[in-house]
Amino acid sequence: MKILVVCSGNAPGFDFKIHQAFIYDQIEAVHKHEPSITYECFFVKGKGIQGYYKNLALLKEKITKYAPDLIHAHGGHIGLLCSLQKKVPVVVTYHGSDINLAVNRLISATASIRCRANIFVSRQLVNKMPFKSKSRAVIPCGVDFDVFVPVDKAYAMRELGFQENDTYILF
């Protein structure tokens, strides 16, 4: 199976492995688990309606050249852009800001009814959608437990140089 992964590429000095690390790690893990699943990426560059729309011709060109079986769009805006082509089914993953921010919710809701399937990283995101899409699933973001292992809190704070009495918020 050939998958075209579509996500934002707007960060200054964009590097997929750094600026979209979660997406990169996810598709590498899928490919490692199932080598017959291959992927290529299309990075949307530009902001606003005009910025996104300028990518449509380039996206269609990429689809023609790569001939994917599926498009996996990351984010409601990207999903709506991908749904403007009719050759390849689109699955959209909603990560949060595309639904939590009211200004983006309508765009994401429109994408959700135009695309073949929808993935939400939490049940709360599903519940915030103004109407229910035809196909949806909740798949939380995962953690690689071969890399991240539980350790003693005091040890971890020392290793990271954190002060014991300060409060830290991690994202």
mmCIF file of C-alpha atoms in Angstrom:
data_model
loop_
_atom_site.group_PDB
_atom_site.id
_atom_site.type_symbol
_atom_site.label_atom_id
_atom_site.label_comp_id
_atom_site.label_asym_id
_atom_site.label_seq_id
_atom_site.Cartn_x
_atom_site.Cartn_y
_atom_site.Cartn_z
ATOM 1 C CA MET A 1 0.000 0.000 0.000
ATOM 2 C CA LYS A 2 1.239 3.468 -0.924
ATOM 3 C CA ILE A 3 0.321 6.336 1.394
ATOM 4 C CA LEU A 4 0.772 10.021 0.705
ATOM 5 C CA VAL A 5 1.210 11.838 4.010
ATOM 6 C CA VAL A 6 0.191 15.491 3.826
ATOM 7 C CA CYS A 7 1.036 17.959 6.590
ATOM 8 C CA SER A 8 2.184 21.516 7.157
ATOM 9 C CA GLY A 9 5.701 22.453 6.119
ATOM 10 C CA ASN A 10 5.599 26.095 7.208
ATOM 11 C CA ALA A 11 8.239 26.167 9.962
ATOM 12 C CA PRO A 12 11.318 28.290 9.161
ATOM 13 C CA GLY A 13 14.103 25.973 7.960
ATOM 14 C CA PHE A 14 11.541 23.148 7.817
ATOM 15 C CA ASP A 15 12.916 19.680 8.601
ATOM 16 C CA PHE A 16 10.335 16.856 8.636
ATOM 17 C CA LYS A 17 12.171 14.824 11.285
ATOM 18 C CA ILE A 18 12.269 17.833 13.631
ATOM 19 C CA HIS A 19 9.215 19.964 12.901
ATOM 20 C CA GLN A 20 6.784 17.084 12.371
ATOM 21 C CA ALA A 21 8.602 14.565 14.571
ATOM 22 C CA PHE A 22 5.470 12.774 15.770
ATOM 23 C CA ILE A 23 4.220 12.226 12.210
ATOM 24 C CA TYR A 24 7.680 11.132 11.058
ATOM 25 C CA ASP A 25 8.066 8.656 13.941
ATOM 26 C CA GLN A 26 4.567 7.297 13.367
ATOM 27 C CA ILE A 27 5.022 6.531 9.681
ATOM 28 C CA GLU A 28 8.501 5.101 10.198
ATOM 29 C CA ALA A 29 7.096 2.767 12.886
ATOM 30 C CA VAL A 30 4.277 1.640 10.572
ATOM 31 C CA HIS A 31 6.732 0.985 7.739
ATOM 32 C CA LYS A 32 9.066 -0.912 10.082
ATOM 33 C CA HIS A 33 6.170 -3.065 11.304
ATOM 34 C CA GLU A 34 4.778 -3.603 7.798
ATOM 35 C CA PRO A 35 7.407 -2.981 5.061
ATOM 36 C CA SER A 36 4.814 -3.328 2.283
ATOM 37 C CA ILE A 37 3.346 -0.002 3.432
ATOM 38 C CA THR A 38 5.361 2.770 1.824
ATOM 39 C CA TYR A 39 4.911 6.504 1.975
ATOM 40 C CA GLU A 40 5.902 9.781 0.476
ATOM 41 C CA CYS A 41 5.178 13.215 1.884
ATOM 42 C CA PHE A 42 3.709 16.435 0.609
ATOM 43 C CA PHE A 43 4.331 19.508 2.737
ATOM 44 C CA VAL A 44 1.832 22.349 2.483
ATOM 45 C CA LYS A 45 3.605 25.698 2.457
ATOM 46 C CA GLY A 46 1.638 28.881 2.819
ATOM 47 C CA LYS A 47 -1.027 30.162 5.176
ATOM 48 C CA GLY A 48 -4.592 31.311 4.864
ATOM 49 C CA ILE A 49 -7.048 30.369 2.153
ATOM 50 C CA GLN A 50 -4.808 31.628 -0.653
ATOM 51 C CA GLY A 51 -1.707 29.955 0.788
ATOM 52 C CA TYR A 52 -3.423 26.597 1.006
ATOM 53 C CA TYR A 53 -5.174 26.915 -2.349
ATOM 54 C CA LYS A 54 -1.831 27.572 -4.080
ATOM 55 C CA ASN A 55 -0.848 24.032 -3.021
ATOM 56 C CA LEU A 56 -3.774 22.321 -4.759
ATOM 57 C CA ALA A 57 -2.155 22.069 -8.202
ATOM 58 C CA LEU A 58 1.121 20.881 -6.640
ATOM 59 C CA LEU A 59 -0.761 18.302 -4.567
ATOM 60 C CA LYS A 60 -2.593 16.994 -7.630
ATOM 61 C CA GLU A 61 0.730 16.758 -9.464
ATOM 62 C CA LYS A 62 2.238 14.770 -6.569
ATOM 63 C CA ILE A 63 -0.795 12.450 -6.583
ATOM 64 C CA THR A 64 -0.403 11.833 -10.323
ATOM 65 C CA LYS A 65 3.323 11.075 -10.007
ATOM 66 C CA TYR A 66 3.190 8.944 -6.828
ATOM 67 C CA ALA A 67 -0.222 7.284 -7.424
ATOM 68 C CA PRO A 68 -0.989 6.625 -3.736
ATOM 69 C CA ASP A 69 -3.703 4.269 -2.543
ATOM 70 C CA LEU A 70 -4.557 6.608 0.338
ATOM 71 C CA ILE A 71 -3.876 10.147 1.520
ATOM 72 C CA HIS A 72 -3.331 10.688 5.244
ATOM 73 C CA ALA A 73 -3.895 14.371 5.990
ATOM 74 C CA HIS A 74 -2.810 15.820 9.331
ATOM 75 C CA GLY A 75 -5.175 18.568 10.454
ATOM 76 C CA GLY A 76 -8.573 19.821 9.347
ATOM 77 C CA HIS A 77 -7.256 22.546 7.023
ATOM 78 C CA ILE A 78 -4.990 20.029 5.292
ATOM 79 C CA GLY A 79 -7.854 17.525 5.129
ATOM 80 C CA LEU A 80 -10.107 20.046 3.421
ATOM 81 C CA LEU A 81 -7.369 20.850 0.900
ATOM 82 C CA CYS A 82 -6.847 17.134 0.175
ATOM 83 C CA SER A 83 -10.601 16.592 -0.235
ATOM 84 C CA LEU A 84 -10.611 19.015 -3.189
ATOM 85 C CA GLN A 85 -9.137 16.232 -5.331
ATOM 86 C CA LYS A 86 -11.301 13.228 -6.136
ATOM 87 C CA LYS A 87 -8.806 10.553 -7.228
ATOM 88 C CA VAL A 88 -7.635 9.189 -3.876
ATOM 89 C CA PRO A 89 -9.518 8.554 -0.602
ATOM 90 C CA VAL A 90 -8.504 10.839 2.265
ATOM 91 C CA VAL A 91 -8.168 10.018 5.965
ATOM 92 C CA VAL A 92 -7.731 13.000 8.291
ATOM 93 C CA THR A 93 -6.154 13.009 11.750
ATOM 94 C CA TYR A 94 -7.317 15.867 13.979
ATOM 95 C CA HIS A 95 -4.714 16.807 16.574
ATOM 96 C CA GLY A 96 -6.503 19.495 18.590
ATOM 97 C CA SER A 97 -5.951 23.089 17.471
ATOM 98 C CA ASP A 98 -7.930 22.285 14.331
ATOM 99 C CA ILE A 99 -11.024 21.631 16.496
ATOM 100 C CA ASN A 100 -10.375 23.298 19.848
ATOM 101 C CA LEU A 101 -10.083 26.749 18.262
ATOM 102 C CA ALA A 102 -13.575 27.831 17.165
ATOM 103 C CA VAL A 103 -12.239 29.618 14.094
ATOM 104 C CA ASN A 104 -10.855 26.305 12.795
ATOM 105 C CA ARG A 105 -13.739 24.043 13.857
ATOM 106 C CA LEU A 106 -15.996 24.757 10.863
ATOM 107 C CA ILE A 107 -13.167 24.054 8.414
ATOM 108 C CA SER A 108 -12.424 20.769 10.207
ATOM 109 C CA ALA A 109 -16.119 19.854 10.318
ATOM 110 C CA THR A 110 -16.369 20.429 6.556
ATOM 111 C CA ALA A 111 -13.288 18.269 5.983
ATOM 112 C CA SER A 112 -14.742 15.537 8.205
ATOM 113 C CA ILE A 113 -17.810 15.078 6.009
ATOM 114 C CA ARG A 114 -15.851 15.287 2.729
ATOM 115 C CA CYS A 115 -13.180 12.718 3.669
ATOM 116 C CA ARG A 116 -13.397 8.921 3.761
ATOM 117 C CA ALA A 117 -12.432 8.517 7.423
ATOM 118 C CA ASN A 118 -11.510 10.639 10.425
ATOM 119 C CA ILE A 119 -9.115 9.972 13.283
ATOM 120 C CA PHE A 120 -9.290 11.984 16.498
ATOM 121 C CA VAL A 121 -6.546 11.847 19.118
ATOM 122 C CA SER A 122 -9.123 12.116 21.937
ATOM 123 C CA ARG A 123 -12.828 11.557 22.610
ATOM 124 C CA GLN A 124 -13.102 15.244 23.633
ATOM 125 C CA LEU A 125 -12.259 16.294 20.066
ATOM 126 C CA VAL A 126 -14.986 14.038 18.653
ATOM 127 C CA ASN A 127 -17.502 15.605 21.032
ATOM 128 C CA LYS A 128 -16.578 19.160 19.963
ATOM 129 C CA MET A 129 -17.392 18.583 16.303
ATOM 130 C CA PRO A 130 -20.623 20.394 15.365
ATOM 131 C CA PHE A 131 -21.887 17.349 13.443
ATOM 132 C CA LYS A 132 -20.877 13.728 13.212
ATOM 133 C CA SER A 133 -18.815 12.485 10.299
ATOM 134 C CA LYS A 134 -19.572 9.191 8.570
ATOM 135 C CA SER A 135 -16.485 7.305 9.694
ATOM 136 C CA ARG A 136 -14.513 8.164 12.798
ATOM 137 C CA ALA A 137 -12.162 6.568 15.292
ATOM 138 C CA VAL A 138 -10.323 7.698 18.393
ATOM 139 C CA ILE A 139 -6.634 6.778 18.291
ATOM 140 C CA PRO A 140 -4.595 8.498 21.016
ATOM 141 C CA CYS A 141 -1.012 9.526 20.339
ATOM 142 C CA GLY A 142 1.317 6.783 21.472
ATOM 143 C CA VAL A 143 4.600 6.677 23.361
ATOM 144 C CA ASP A 144 7.540 4.443 22.405
ATOM 145 C CA PHE A 145 8.252 2.582 25.648
ATOM 146 C CA ASP A 146 11.553 1.315 24.256
ATOM 147 C CA VAL A 147 12.718 4.952 24.378
ATOM 148 C CA PHE A 148 10.695 6.373 27.275
ATOM 149 C CA VAL A 149 10.847 4.321 30.467
ATOM 150 C CA PRO A 150 9.611 5.151 33.963
ATOM 151 C CA VAL A 151 12.328 6.346 36.352
ATOM 152 C CA ASP A 152 12.410 7.735 39.864
ATOM 153 C CA LYS A 153 11.120 11.351 39.915
ATOM 154 C CA ALA A 154 14.018 12.710 41.993
ATOM 155 C CA TYR A 155 16.542 11.038 39.679
ATOM 156 C CA ALA A 156 14.818 12.429 36.569
ATOM 157 C CA MET A 157 14.752 15.958 38.012
ATOM 158 C CA ARG A 158 18.470 15.799 38.820
ATOM 159 C CA GLU A 159 19.292 14.477 35.334
ATOM 160 C CA LEU A 160 17.313 17.305 33.709
ATOM 161 C CA GLY A 161 18.709 19.978 36.011
ATOM 162 C CA PHE A 162 15.267 20.815 37.420
ATOM 163 C CA GLN A 163 14.951 22.439 40.834
ATOM 164 C CA GLU A 164 13.062 20.277 43.326
ATOM 165 C CA ASN A 165 10.733 23.036 44.597
ATOM 166 C CA ASP A 166 9.899 24.629 41.221
ATOM 167 C CA THR A 167 6.804 23.773 39.205
ATOM 168 C CA TYR A 168 7.237 22.565 35.603
ATOM 169 C CA ILE A 169 4.662 22.126 32.886
ATOM 170 C CA LEU A 170 5.629 19.838 30.009
ATOM 171 C CA PHE A 171 3.890 19.455 26.660
#
